CSV table of C-alpha atoms in Angstrom, one decimal:
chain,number,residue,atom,x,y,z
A,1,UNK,CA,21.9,-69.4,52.8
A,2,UNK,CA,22.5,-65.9,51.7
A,3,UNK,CA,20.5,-64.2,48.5
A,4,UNK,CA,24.3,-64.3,46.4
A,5,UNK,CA,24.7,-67.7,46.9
A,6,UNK,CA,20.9,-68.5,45.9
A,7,UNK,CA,21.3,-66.2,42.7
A,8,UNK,CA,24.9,-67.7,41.8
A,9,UNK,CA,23.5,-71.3,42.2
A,10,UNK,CA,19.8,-70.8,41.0
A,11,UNK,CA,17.9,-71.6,44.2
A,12,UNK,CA,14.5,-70.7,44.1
A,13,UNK,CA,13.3,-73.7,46.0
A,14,UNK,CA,12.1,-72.2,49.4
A,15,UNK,CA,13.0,-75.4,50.8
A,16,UNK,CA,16.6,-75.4,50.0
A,17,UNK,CA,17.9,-74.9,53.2
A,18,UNK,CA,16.9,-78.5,54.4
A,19,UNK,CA,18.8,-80.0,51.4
A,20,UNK,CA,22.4,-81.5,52.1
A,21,UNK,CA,25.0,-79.4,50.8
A,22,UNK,CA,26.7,-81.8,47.9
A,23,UNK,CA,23.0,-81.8,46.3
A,24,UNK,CA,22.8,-77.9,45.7
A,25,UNK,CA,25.9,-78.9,42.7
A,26,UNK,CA,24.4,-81.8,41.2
A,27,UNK,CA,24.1,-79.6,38.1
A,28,UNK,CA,27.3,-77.6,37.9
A,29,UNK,CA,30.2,-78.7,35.4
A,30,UNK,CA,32.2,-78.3,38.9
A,31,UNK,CA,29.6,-80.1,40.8
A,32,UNK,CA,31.8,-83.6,40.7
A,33,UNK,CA,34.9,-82.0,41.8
A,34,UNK,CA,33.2,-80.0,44.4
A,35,UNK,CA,31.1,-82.8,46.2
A,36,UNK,CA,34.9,-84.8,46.4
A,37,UNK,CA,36.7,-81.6,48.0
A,38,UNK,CA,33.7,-81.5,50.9
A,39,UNK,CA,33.9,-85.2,51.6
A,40,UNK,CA,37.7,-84.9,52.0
A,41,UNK,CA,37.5,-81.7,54.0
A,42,UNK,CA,34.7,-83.4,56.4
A,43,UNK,CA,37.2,-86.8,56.6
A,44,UNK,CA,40.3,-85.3,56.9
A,45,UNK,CA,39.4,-82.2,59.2
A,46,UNK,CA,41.9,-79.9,57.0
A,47,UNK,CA,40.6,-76.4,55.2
A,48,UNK,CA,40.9,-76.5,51.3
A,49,UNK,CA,40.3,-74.1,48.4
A,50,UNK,CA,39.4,-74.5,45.2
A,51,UNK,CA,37.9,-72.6,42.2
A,52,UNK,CA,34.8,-73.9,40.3
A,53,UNK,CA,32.8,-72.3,37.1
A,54,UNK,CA,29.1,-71.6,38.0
A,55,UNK,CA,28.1,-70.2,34.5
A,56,UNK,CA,30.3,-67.4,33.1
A,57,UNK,CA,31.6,-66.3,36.7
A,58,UNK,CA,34.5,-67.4,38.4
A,59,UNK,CA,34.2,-68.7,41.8
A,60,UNK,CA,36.7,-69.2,45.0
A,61,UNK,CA,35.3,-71.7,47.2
A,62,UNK,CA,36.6,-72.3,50.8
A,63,UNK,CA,36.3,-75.0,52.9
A,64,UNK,CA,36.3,-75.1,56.2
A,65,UNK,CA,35.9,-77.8,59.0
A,66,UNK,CA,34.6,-76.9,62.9
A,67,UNK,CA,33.7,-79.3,65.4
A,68,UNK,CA,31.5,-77.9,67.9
A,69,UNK,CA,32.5,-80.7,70.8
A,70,UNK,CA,34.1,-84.4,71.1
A,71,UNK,CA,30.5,-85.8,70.4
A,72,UNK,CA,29.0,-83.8,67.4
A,73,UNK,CA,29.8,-84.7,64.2
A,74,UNK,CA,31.8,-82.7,62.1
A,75,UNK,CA,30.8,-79.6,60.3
A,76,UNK,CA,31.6,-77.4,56.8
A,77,UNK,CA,31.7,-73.8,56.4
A,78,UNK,CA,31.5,-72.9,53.4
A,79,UNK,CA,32.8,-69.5,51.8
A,80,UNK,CA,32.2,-68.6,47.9
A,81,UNK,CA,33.7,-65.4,46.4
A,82,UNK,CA,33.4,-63.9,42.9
A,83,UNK,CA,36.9,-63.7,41.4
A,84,UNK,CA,35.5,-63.4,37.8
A,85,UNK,CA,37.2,-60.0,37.2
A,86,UNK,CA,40.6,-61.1,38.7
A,87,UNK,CA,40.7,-64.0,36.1
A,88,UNK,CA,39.9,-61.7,33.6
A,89,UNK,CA,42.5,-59.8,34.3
A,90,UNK,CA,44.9,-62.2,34.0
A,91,UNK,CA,43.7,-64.2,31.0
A,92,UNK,CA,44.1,-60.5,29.6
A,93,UNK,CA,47.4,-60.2,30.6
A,94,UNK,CA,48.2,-63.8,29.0
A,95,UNK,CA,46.0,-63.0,26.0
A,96,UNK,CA,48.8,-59.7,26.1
A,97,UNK,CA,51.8,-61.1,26.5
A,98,UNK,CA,51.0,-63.7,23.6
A,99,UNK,CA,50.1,-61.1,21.1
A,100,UNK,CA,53.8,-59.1,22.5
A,101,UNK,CA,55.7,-62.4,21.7
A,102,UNK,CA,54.3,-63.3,18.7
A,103,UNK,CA,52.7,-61.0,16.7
A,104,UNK,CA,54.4,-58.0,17.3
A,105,UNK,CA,58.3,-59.9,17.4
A,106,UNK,CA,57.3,-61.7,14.3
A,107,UNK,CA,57.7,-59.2,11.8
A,108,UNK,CA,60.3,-57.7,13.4
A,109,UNK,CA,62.2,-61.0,13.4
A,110,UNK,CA,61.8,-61.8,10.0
A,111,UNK,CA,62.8,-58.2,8.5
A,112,UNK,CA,66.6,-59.0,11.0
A,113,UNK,CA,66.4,-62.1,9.3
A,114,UNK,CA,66.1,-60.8,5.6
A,115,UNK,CA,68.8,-58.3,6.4
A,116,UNK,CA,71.2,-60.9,8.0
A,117,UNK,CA,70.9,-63.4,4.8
A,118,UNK,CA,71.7,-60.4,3.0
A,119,UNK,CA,74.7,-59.4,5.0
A,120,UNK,CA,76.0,-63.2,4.9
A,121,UNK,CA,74.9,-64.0,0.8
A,122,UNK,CA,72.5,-66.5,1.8
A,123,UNK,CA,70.0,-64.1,0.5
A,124,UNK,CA,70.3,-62.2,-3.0
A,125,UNK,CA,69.3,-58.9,-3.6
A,126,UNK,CA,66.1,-58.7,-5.8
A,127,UNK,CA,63.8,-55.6,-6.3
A,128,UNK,CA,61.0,-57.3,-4.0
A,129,UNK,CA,63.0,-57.3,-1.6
A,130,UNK,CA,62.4,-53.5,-0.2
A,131,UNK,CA,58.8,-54.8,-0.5
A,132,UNK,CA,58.9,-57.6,1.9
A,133,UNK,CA,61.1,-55.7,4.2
A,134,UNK,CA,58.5,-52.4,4.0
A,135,UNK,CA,55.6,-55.0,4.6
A,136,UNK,CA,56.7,-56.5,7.7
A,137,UNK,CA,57.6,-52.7,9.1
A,138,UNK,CA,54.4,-51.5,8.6
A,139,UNK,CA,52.5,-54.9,10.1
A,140,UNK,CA,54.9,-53.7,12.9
A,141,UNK,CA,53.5,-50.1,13.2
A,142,UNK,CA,49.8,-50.9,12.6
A,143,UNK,CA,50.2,-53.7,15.4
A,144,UNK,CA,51.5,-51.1,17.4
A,145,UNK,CA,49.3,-48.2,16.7
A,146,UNK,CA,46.2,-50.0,17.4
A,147,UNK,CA,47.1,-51.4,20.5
A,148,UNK,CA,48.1,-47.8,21.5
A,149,UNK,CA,44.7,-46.9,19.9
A,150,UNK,CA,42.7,-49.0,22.6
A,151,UNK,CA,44.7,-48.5,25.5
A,152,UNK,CA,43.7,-44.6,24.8
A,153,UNK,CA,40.2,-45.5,24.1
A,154,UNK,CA,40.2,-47.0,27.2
A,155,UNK,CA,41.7,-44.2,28.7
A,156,UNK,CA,39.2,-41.6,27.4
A,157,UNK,CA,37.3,-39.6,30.6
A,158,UNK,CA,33.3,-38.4,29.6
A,159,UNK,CA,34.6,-35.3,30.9
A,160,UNK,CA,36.5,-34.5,28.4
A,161,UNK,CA,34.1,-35.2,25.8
A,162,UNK,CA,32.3,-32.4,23.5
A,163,UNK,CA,29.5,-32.1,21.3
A,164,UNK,CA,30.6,-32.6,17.2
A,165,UNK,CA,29.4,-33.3,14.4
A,166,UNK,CA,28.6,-37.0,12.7
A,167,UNK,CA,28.7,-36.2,9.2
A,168,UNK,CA,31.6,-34.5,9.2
A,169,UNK,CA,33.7,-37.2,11.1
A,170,UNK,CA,32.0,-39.7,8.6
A,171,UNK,CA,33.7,-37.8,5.5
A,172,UNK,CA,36.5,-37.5,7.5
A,173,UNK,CA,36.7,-41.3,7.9
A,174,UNK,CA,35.8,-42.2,4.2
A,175,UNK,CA,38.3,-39.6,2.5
A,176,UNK,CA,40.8,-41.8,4.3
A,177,UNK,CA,40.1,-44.9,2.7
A,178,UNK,CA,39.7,-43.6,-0.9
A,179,UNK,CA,43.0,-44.6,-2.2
A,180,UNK,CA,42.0,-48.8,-0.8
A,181,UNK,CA,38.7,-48.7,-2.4
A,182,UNK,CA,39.8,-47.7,-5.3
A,183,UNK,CA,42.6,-50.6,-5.7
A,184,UNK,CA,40.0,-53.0,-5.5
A,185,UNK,CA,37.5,-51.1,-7.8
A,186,UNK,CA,35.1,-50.7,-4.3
A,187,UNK,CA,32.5,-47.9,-4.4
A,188,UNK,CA,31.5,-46.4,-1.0
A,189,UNK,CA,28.2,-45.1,-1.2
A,190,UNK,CA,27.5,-42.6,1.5
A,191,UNK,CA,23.9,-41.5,2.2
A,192,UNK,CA,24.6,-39.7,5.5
A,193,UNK,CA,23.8,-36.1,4.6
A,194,UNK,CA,21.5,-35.2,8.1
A,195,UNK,CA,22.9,-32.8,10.1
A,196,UNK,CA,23.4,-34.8,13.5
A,197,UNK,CA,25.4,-33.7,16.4
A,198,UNK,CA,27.0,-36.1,19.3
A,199,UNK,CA,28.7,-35.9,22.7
A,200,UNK,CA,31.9,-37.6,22.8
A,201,UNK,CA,35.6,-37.8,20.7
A,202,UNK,CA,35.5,-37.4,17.5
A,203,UNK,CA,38.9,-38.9,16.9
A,204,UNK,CA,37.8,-42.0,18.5
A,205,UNK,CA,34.7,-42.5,16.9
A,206,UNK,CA,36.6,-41.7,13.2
A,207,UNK,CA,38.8,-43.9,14.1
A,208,UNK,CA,36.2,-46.7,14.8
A,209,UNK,CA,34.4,-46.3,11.4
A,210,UNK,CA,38.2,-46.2,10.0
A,211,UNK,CA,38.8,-49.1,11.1
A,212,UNK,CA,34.7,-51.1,10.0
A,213,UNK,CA,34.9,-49.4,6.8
A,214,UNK,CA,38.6,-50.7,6.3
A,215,UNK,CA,37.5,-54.1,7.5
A,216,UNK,CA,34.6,-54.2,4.7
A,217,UNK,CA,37.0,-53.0,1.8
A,218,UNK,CA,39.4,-55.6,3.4
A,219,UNK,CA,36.7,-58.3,2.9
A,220,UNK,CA,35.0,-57.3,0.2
A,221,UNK,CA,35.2,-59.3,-3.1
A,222,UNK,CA,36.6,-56.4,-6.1
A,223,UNK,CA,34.0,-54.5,-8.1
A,224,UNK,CA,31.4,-54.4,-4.8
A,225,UNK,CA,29.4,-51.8,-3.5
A,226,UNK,CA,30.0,-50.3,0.9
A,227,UNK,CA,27.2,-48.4,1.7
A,228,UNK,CA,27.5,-46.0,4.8
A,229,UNK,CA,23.9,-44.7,5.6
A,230,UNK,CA,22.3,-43.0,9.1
A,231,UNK,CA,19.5,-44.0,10.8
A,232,UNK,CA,18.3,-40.4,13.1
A,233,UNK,CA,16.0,-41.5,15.7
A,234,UNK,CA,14.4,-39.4,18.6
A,235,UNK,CA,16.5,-41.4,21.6
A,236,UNK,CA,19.3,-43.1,19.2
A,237,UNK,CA,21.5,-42.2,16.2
A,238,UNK,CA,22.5,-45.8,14.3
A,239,UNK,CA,25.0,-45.3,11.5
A,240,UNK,CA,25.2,-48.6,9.1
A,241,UNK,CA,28.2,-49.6,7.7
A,242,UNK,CA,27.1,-52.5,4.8
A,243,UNK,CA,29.2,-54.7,2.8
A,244,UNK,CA,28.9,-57.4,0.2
A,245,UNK,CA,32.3,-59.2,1.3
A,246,UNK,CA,32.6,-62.7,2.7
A,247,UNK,CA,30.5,-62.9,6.0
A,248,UNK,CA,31.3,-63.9,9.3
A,249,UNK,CA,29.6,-67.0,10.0
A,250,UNK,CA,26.7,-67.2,13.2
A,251,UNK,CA,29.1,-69.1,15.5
A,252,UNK,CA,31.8,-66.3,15.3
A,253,UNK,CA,29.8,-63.5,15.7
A,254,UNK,CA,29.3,-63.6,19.5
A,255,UNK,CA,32.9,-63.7,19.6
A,256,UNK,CA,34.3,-61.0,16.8
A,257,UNK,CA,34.4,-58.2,19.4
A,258,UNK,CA,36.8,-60.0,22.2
A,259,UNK,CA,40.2,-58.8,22.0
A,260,UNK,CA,43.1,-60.9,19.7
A,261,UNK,CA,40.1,-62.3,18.4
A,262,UNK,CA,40.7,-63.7,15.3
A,263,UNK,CA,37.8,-65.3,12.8
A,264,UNK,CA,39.1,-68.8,11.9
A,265,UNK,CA,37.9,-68.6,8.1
A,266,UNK,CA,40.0,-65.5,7.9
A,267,UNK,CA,42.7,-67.4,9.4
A,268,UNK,CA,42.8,-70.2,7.0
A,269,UNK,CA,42.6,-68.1,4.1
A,270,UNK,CA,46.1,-66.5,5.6
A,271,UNK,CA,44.4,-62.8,5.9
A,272,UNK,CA,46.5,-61.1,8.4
A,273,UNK,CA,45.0,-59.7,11.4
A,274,UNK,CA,45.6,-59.2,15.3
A,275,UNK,CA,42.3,-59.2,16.2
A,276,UNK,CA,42.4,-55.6,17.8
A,277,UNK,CA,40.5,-53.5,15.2
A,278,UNK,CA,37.0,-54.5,16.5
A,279,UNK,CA,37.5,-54.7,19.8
A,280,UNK,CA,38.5,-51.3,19.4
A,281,UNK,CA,35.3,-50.3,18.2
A,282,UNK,CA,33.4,-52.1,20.9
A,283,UNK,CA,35.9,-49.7,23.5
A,284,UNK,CA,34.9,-46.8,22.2
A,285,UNK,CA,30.9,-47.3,21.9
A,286,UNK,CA,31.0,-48.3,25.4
A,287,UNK,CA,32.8,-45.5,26.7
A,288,UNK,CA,29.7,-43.4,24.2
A,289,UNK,CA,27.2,-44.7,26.0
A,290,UNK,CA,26.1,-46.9,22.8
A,291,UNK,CA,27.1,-50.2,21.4
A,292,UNK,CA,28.2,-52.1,18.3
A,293,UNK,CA,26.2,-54.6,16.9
A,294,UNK,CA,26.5,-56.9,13.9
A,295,UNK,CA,23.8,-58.8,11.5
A,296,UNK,CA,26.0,-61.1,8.8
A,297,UNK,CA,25.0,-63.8,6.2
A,298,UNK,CA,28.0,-66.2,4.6
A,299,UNK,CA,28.8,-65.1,1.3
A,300,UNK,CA,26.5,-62.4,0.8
A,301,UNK,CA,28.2,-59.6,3.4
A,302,UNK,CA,27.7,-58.0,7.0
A,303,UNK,CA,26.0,-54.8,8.5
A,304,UNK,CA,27.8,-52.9,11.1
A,305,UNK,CA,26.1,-50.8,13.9
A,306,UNK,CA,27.3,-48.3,15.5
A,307,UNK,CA,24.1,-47.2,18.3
A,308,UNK,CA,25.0,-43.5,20.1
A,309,UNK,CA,22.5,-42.2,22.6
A,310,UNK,CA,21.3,-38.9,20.7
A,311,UNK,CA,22.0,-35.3,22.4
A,312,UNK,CA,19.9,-33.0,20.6
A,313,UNK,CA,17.4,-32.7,17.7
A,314,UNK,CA,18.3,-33.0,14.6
A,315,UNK,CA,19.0,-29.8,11.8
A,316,UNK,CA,19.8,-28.2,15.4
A,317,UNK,CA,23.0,-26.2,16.1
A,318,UNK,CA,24.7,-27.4,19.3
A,319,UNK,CA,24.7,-25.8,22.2
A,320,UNK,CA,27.4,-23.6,23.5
């Protein structure tokens, strides 16, 4: 055995290597279907491959029979390889082409649809009308402006990255969103007044509060209170985003962050999303150095993390 194989399959028995084969998958999910493809290989004296989940990786096995001479029973070689990034890639392809086909024609196919009822009378002009037809353009637009939004996230090189300054791309962020606060009577209360500098793109990290704070207003019951506070440590700046909106329930939140995520309560409730906003956020904290993290309780609101590594100390000027 090899020390991948032993840390793919958990062997930390030193006496594995006496143990038949079929018994090392007794406790995999594939273990059933595995077992079955050795016997056949070993009977049949033909190669085979198939792919098997050992935890959250994606595994290639290959099966291959040798006979060493006409009186020796017949032996298995056995090849495993890691193609967990090569699925990934292609359930994100999938994951892409669905959101393409559905979510981004939708609109679009119901606005030629309004218009061609109107052109044939089986529509009447009313004054919502413009409405409807503005609604599902600008769904259109912010489907595609955040995609194009992560793909440049994604795209973002360290070495282009400078030093800036938090509190100005936090006020930045908030004037932005006064106007949808104040439909639904919302107050934003922002205690981030420390004069803390970063390394990275300012844009993108604007952009990622954008689109939190957005996401609590969004959420938010009318006539509650966002607070937007900083938390200056001497290895980590944390900036809190807290809400008193709806929640996200425990079972979600390991999955809130994935992209074309969507939570299923938000679903239901017919609140509009493409499941892009957040992963978003997660993009651009990884490409800082930092992360995104998320405490939540149903019914009484969330608290949103962003975590940057610090670059200098604080009330400091940057460095030129």
């Amino acid at each position: 055995r090899n020390s991948r194989a032993a840390t793919w399959l958990n062997l930390n028995d030193p006496q594995t290597i006496e143990r038949p084969v079929q018994d090392l998958f007794l406790e995999i999910s594939d273990g059933d279907r595995l077992r079955t493809a050795i016997q056949r290989v070993l009977l049949q004296g033909e190669a085979m491959d198939l792919e098997i989940q050992l935890g959250e990786r994606d595994i290639l096995v290959h099966l291959l029979p040798f006979l060493v001479d006409s009186e020796s029973d017949a032996g298995l070689m056995m090849t495993m390889s890691d193609i967990s990034k090569i699925r990934q890639q292609q359930r994100e392809k999938n994951q892409l082409i669905d959101f393409l086909s559905h979510d981004v024609r939708s609109p679009l196919v119901s606005q030629l649809a309004m218009i061609d009822g109107l052109r044939q009378g089986r529509i009447m002009w009313h004054k919502d009308l413009l409405n409807d037809l503005a609604g599902h353009a600008r769904r259109s637009l912010n489907l595609s402006e955040q995609f194009l939004q992560i793909t440049r996230a994604e795209q973002s090189d360290g070495a282009d990255f400078y030093e800036f300054e938090l509190l100005n791309t936090v006020d930045n962020s908030l004037d932005s969103l006064n106007h949808q606060a104040q439909e639904k009577s919302i107050t934003i209360e922002n205690t981030v007044d420390d004069c803390v500098w970063l390394k990275g793109n300012a844009e993108l990290v604007e952009r990622a509060i954008t689109n939190l704070v957005s996401n609590a207003i969004k959420y938010s019951p009318a006539h509650t209170r966002i607070e937007v506070s900083l938390e200056a440590q001497q290895q980590t700046v944390k900036l809190h985003i807290t809400d008193q909106g709806k929640g996200i329930a425990q079972e979600e939140i390991p999955h809130i962050f994935k992209r074309f995520r969507r939570q299923r309560r938000s679903e239901v409730a017919g609140e509009k999303g493409a499941g892009l906003g957040l992963n978003f956020v997660q993009v651009v904290m990884e490409k800082h150095g930092g992360a995104v993290r998320v405490e939540s309780i149903l019914g009484q609101g969330s608290t949103f993390t962003l975590e940057f590594p610090a670059l200098i100390e604080q009330d400091s000027e940057p460095q030129e």
